[in-house]
Coordinates of C-alpha atoms (C1' of nucleotides) in Angstrom, one line a residue:
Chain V
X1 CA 16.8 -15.8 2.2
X2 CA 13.8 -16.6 0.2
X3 CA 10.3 -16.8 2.1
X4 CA 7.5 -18.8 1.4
X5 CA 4.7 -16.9 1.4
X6 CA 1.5 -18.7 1.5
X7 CA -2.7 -17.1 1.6
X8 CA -2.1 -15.8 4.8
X9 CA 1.1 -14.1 4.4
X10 CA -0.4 -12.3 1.6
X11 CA -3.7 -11.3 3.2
X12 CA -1.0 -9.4 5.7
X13 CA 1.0 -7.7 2.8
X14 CA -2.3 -6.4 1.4
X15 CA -3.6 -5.4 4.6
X16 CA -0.3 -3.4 5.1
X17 CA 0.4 -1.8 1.8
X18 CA -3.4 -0.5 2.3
X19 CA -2.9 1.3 5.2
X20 CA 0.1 0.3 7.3
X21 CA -1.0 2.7 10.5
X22 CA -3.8 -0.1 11.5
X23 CA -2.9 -1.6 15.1
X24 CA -1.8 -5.2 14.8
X25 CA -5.2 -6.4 16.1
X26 CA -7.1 -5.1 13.3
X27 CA -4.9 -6.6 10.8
X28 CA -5.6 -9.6 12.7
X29 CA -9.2 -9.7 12.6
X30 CA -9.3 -8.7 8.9
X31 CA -7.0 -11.5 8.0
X32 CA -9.1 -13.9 10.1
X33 CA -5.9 -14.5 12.2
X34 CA -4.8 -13.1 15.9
X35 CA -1.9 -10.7 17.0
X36 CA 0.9 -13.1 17.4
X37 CA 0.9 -15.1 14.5
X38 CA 0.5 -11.9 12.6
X39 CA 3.1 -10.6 14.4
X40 CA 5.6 -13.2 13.7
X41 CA 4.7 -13.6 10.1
X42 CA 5.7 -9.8 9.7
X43 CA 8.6 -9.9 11.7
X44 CA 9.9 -13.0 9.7
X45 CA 8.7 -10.7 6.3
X46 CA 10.9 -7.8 7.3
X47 CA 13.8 -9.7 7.7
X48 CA 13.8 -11.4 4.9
X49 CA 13.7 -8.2 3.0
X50 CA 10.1 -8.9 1.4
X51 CA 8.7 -5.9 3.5
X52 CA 10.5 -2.6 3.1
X53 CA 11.0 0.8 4.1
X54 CA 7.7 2.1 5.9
X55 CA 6.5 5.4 4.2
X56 CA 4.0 7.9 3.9
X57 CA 2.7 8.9 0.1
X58 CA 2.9 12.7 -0.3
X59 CA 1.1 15.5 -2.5
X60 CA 4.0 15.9 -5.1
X61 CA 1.8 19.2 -6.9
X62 CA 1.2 20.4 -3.5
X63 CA 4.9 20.4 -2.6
X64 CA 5.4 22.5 -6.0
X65 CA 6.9 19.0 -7.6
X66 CA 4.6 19.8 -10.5
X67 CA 6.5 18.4 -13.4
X68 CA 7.0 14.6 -14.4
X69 CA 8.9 13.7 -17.3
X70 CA 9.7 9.8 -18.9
X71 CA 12.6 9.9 -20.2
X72 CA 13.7 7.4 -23.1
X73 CA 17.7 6.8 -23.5
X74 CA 19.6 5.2 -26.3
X75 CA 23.7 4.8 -25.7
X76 CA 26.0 3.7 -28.1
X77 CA 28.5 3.0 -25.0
X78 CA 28.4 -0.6 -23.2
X79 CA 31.2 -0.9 -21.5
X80 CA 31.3 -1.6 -17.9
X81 CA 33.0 1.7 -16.7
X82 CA 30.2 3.6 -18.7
X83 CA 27.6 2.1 -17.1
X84 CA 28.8 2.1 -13.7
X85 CA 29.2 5.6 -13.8
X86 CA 25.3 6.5 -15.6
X87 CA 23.7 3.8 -13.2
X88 CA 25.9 5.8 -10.4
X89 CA 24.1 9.0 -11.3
X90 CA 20.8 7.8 -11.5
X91 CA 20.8 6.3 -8.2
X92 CA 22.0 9.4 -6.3
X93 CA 20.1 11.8 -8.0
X94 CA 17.0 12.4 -6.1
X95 CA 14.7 13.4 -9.1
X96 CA 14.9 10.0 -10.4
X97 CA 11.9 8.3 -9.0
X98 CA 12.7 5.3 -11.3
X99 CA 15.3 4.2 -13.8
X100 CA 15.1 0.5 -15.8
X101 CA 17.1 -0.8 -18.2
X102 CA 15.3 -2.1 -21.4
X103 CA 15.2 -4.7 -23.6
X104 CA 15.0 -3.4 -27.5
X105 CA 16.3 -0.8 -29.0
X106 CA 15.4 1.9 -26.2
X107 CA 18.4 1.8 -23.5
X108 CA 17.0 3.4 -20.4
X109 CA 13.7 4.8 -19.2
X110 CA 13.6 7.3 -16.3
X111 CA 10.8 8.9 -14.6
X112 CA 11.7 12.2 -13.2
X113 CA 9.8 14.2 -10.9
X114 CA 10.7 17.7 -10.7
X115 CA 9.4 21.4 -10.1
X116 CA 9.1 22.5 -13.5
X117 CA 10.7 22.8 -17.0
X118 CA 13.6 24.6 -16.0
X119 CA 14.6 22.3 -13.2
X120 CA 14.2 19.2 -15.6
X121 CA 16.8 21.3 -18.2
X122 CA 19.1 21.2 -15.1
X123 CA 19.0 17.5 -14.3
X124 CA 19.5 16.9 -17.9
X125 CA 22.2 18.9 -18.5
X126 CA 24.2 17.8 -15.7
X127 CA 23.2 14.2 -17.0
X128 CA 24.3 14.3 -20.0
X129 CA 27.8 16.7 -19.0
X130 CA 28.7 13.6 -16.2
X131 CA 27.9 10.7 -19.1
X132 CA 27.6 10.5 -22.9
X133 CA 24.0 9.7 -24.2
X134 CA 23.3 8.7 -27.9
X135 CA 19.5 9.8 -27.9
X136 CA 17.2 11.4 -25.6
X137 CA 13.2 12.1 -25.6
X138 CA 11.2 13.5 -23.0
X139 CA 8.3 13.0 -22.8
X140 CA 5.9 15.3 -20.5
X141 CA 3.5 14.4 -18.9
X142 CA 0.0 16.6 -18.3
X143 CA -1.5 14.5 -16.6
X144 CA -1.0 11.9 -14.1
X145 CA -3.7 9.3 -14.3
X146 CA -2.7 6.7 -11.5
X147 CA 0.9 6.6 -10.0
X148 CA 0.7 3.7 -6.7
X149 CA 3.6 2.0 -5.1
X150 CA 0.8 -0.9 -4.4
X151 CA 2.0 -4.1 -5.8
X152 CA -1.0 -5.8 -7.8
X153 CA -0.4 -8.6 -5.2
X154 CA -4.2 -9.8 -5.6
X155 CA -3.7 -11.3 -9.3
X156 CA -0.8 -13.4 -8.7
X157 CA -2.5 -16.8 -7.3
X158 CA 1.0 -18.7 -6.1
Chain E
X1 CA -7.3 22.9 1.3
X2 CA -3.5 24.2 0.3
X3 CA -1.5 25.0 3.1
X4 CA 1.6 26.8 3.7
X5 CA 4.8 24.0 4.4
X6 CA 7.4 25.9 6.2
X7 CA 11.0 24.5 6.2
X8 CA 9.9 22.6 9.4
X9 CA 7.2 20.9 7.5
X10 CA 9.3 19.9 5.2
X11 CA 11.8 18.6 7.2
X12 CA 8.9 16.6 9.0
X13 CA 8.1 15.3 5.7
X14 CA 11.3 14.2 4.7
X15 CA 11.6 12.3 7.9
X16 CA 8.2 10.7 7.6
X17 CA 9.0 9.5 3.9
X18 CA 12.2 8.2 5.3
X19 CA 11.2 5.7 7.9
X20 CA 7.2 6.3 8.4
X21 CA 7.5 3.9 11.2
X22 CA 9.7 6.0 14.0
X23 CA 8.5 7.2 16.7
X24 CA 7.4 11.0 17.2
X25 CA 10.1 11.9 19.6
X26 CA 12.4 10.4 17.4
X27 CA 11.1 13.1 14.6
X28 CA 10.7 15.6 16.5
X29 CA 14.5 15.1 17.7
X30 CA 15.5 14.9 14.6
X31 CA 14.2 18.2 13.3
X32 CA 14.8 19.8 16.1
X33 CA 11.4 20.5 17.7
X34 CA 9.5 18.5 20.3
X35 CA 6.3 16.5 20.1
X36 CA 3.4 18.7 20.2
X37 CA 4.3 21.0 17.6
X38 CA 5.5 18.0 15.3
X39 CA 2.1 16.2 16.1
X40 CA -0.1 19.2 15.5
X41 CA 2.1 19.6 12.1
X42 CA 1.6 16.2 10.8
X43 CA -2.2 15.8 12.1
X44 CA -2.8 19.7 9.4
X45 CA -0.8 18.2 6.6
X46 CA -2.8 15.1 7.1
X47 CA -5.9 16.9 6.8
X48 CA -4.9 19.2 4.3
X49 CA -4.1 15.6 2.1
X50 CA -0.5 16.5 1.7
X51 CA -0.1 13.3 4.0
X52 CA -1.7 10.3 2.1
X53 CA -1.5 6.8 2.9
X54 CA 0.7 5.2 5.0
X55 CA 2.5 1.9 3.5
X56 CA 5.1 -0.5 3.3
X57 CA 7.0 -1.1 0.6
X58 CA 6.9 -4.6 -0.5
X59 CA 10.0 -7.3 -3.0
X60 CA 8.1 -7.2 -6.3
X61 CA 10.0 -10.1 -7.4
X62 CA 10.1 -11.8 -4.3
X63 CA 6.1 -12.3 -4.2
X64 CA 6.5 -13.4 -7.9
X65 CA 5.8 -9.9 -9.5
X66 CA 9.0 -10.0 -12.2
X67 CA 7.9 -8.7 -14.9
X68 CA 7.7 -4.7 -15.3
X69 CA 6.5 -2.9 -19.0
X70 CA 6.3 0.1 -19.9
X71 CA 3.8 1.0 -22.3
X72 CA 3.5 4.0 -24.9
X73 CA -0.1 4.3 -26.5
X74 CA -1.1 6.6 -29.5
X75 CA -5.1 6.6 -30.1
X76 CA -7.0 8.3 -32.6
X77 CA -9.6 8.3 -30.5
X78 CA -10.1 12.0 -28.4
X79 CA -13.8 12.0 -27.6
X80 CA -14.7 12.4 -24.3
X81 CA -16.7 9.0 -24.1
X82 CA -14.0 7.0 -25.0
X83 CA -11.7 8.8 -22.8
X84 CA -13.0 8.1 -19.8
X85 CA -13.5 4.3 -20.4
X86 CA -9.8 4.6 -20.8
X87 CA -9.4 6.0 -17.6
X88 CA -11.8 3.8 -15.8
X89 CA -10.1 0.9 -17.0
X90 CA -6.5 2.1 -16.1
X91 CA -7.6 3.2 -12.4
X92 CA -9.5 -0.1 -12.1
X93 CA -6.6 -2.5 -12.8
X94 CA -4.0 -3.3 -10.1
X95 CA -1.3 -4.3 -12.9
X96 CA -1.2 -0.8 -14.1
X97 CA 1.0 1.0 -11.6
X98 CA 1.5 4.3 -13.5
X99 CA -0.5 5.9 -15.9
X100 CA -0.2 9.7 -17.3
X101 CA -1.5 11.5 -20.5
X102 CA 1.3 13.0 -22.1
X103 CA 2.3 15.8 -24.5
X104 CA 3.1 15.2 -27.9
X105 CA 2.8 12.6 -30.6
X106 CA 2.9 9.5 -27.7
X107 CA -0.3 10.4 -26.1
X108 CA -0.1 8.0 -22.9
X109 CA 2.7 6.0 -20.9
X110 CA 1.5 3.2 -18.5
X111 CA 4.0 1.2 -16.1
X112 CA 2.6 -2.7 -15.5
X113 CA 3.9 -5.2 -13.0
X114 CA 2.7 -8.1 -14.0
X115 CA 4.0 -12.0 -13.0
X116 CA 5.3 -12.6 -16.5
X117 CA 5.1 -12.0 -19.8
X118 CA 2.2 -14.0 -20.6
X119 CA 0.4 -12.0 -17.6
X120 CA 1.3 -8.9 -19.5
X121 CA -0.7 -10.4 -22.7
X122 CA -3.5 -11.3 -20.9
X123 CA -3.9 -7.5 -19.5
X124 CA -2.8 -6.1 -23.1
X125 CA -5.7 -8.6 -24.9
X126 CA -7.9 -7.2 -22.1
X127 CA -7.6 -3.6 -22.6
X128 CA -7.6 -3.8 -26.7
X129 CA -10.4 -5.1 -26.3
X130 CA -12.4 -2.8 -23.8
X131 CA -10.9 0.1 -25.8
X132 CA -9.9 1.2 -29.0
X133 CA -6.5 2.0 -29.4
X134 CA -3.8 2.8 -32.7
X135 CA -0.6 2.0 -31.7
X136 CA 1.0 0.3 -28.8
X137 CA 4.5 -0.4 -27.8
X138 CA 5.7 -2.3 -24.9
X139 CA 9.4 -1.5 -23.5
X140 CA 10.2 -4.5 -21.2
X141 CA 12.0 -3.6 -18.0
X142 CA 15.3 -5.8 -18.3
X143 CA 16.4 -4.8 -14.6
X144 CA 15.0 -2.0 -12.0
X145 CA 17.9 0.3 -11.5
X146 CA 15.7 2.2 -9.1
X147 CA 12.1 2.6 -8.2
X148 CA 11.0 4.8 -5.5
X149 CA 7.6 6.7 -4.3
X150 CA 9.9 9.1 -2.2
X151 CA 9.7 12.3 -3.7
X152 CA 13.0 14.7 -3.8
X153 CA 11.8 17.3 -1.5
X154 CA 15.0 18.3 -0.5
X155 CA 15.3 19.8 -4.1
X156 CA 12.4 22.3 -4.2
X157 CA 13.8 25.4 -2.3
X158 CA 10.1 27.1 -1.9
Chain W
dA1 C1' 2.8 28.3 19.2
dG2 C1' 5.7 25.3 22.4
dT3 C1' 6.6 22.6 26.9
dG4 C1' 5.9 18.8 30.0
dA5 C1' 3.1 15.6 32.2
dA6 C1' -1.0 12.6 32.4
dA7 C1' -4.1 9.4 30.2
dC8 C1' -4.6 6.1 26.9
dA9 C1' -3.6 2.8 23.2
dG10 C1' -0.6 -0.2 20.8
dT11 C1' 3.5 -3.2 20.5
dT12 C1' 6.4 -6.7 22.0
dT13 C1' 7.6 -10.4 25.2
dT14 C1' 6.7 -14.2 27.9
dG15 C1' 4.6 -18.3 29.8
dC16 C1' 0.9 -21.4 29.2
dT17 C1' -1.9 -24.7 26.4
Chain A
dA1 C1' 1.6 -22.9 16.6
dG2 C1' -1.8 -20.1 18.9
dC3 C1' -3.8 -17.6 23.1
dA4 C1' -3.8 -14.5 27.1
dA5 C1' -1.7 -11.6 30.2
dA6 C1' 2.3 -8.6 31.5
dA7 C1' 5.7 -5.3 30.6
dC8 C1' 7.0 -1.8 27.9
dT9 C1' 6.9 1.9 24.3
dG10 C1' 4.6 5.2 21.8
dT11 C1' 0.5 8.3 21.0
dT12 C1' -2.8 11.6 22.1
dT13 C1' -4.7 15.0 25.0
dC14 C1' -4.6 18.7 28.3
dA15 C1' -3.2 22.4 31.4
dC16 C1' 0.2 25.8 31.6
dT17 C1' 3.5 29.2 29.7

DNA sequence: AGTGAAACAGTTTTGCT
DNA sequence: AGCAAAACTGTTTCACT
């Protein structure tokens, strides 16, 4: 299952989280490679699961998805049924762009992207109606500096 | 530069975020319209910059990327100056994945995917000391429950 | 603004080195 | 493995409705 990926492999991955419309030849030519080897090194990615879904990155204000909120969770529940049924939740609800469990006294972080105030209040009430939560903060955010799905694949030397 | 998305807009867009990498009849099947009009559509929202980059999304921990922080910041510091060093230096580095300004007494959250812990230092020492900063605290991501740059279009009824 | 076809470009396969 | 050509599939443009 696991790849080795070695330079050339991750010249490609760069190349394609950049901009993954370029034809295969360009890719080529800026890896310093040709079309089939390319093409075999990406085929060999995708199926081992180290390339993904293909996707196009969207203007969230523009689509009137203006608020973003991090949400910080504490639980005083652990048991497996419990969980099941938050990390259940999380997954199919659309307005969670991302959900990790933590290390420390903070359970859960969430980002969630929504229209506005009002549509946050309904995600959180029917969060907190479906599973019991200890603690909750939101925080808001005004202003959204940087958000990339880019991996920082250039720093790690492997 | 805003333009009006219809309900067939948005149904191209929720395609496109889908699976980027189908074909246009495919689409245009799928929302039922036909190429032309579905080409035309894309090629505005493109223009417009409601359509951003193309990618692929890429096994973080597969290319040796496994550790994820979250980071909540409080500065004193609110001049304009120091602000935008701040900035510069959060937009410049590839580790820092998210980064908003926020409302209330937390006054920015940053996401980092770094290789490891020690890689996490390194950028921390780094940014301390480009920048002054109060109070830092780093949540460490134990596991990714989700992560996703698809945005939940299908919830804003516009 | 949508349809259908023509022209063009890119992908994927194959056989050769 | 890599290269070049062939076959195929998808994109882009255009004339017509």
């Amino acid at each position: 299952m696991s790849v080795q990926i070695d330079a050339l492999d991750r010249k490609i991955l760069i190349a394609l989280q950049e901009d993954a419309s370029r034809s295969l030849e360009e890719i080529a030519k800026h890896v310093g490679s040709s079309k089939t080897p390319v093409w075999s090194r990406i085929r060999k990615m995708k199926e081992a699961g180290v390339i993904g879904q293909q996707t196009v990155l969207l203007d969230a204000d523009a689509l009137g998805l203006e608020a973003c909120f991090f949400v910080l969770i504490r639980t005083s529940e652990h048991e497996a049924e419990w969980q099941n049924k938050f990390l259940k939740t999380l997954r199919e609800r659309a307005e969670v762009m991302e959900a990790h469990r933590l290390a420390g006294d903070i359970d859960y972080i969430l980002k969630v992207r929504v229209a506005n105030a009002r549509a946050y209040d309904e995600f959180y009430q029917a969060l907190i109606s479906e599973v019991r939560i200890y603690n909750v903060t939101a925080l808001l955010s005004m202003e959204e500096i940087k958000s990339t799905p880019l991996l920082p694949l250039a720093s790690v030397p492997s």
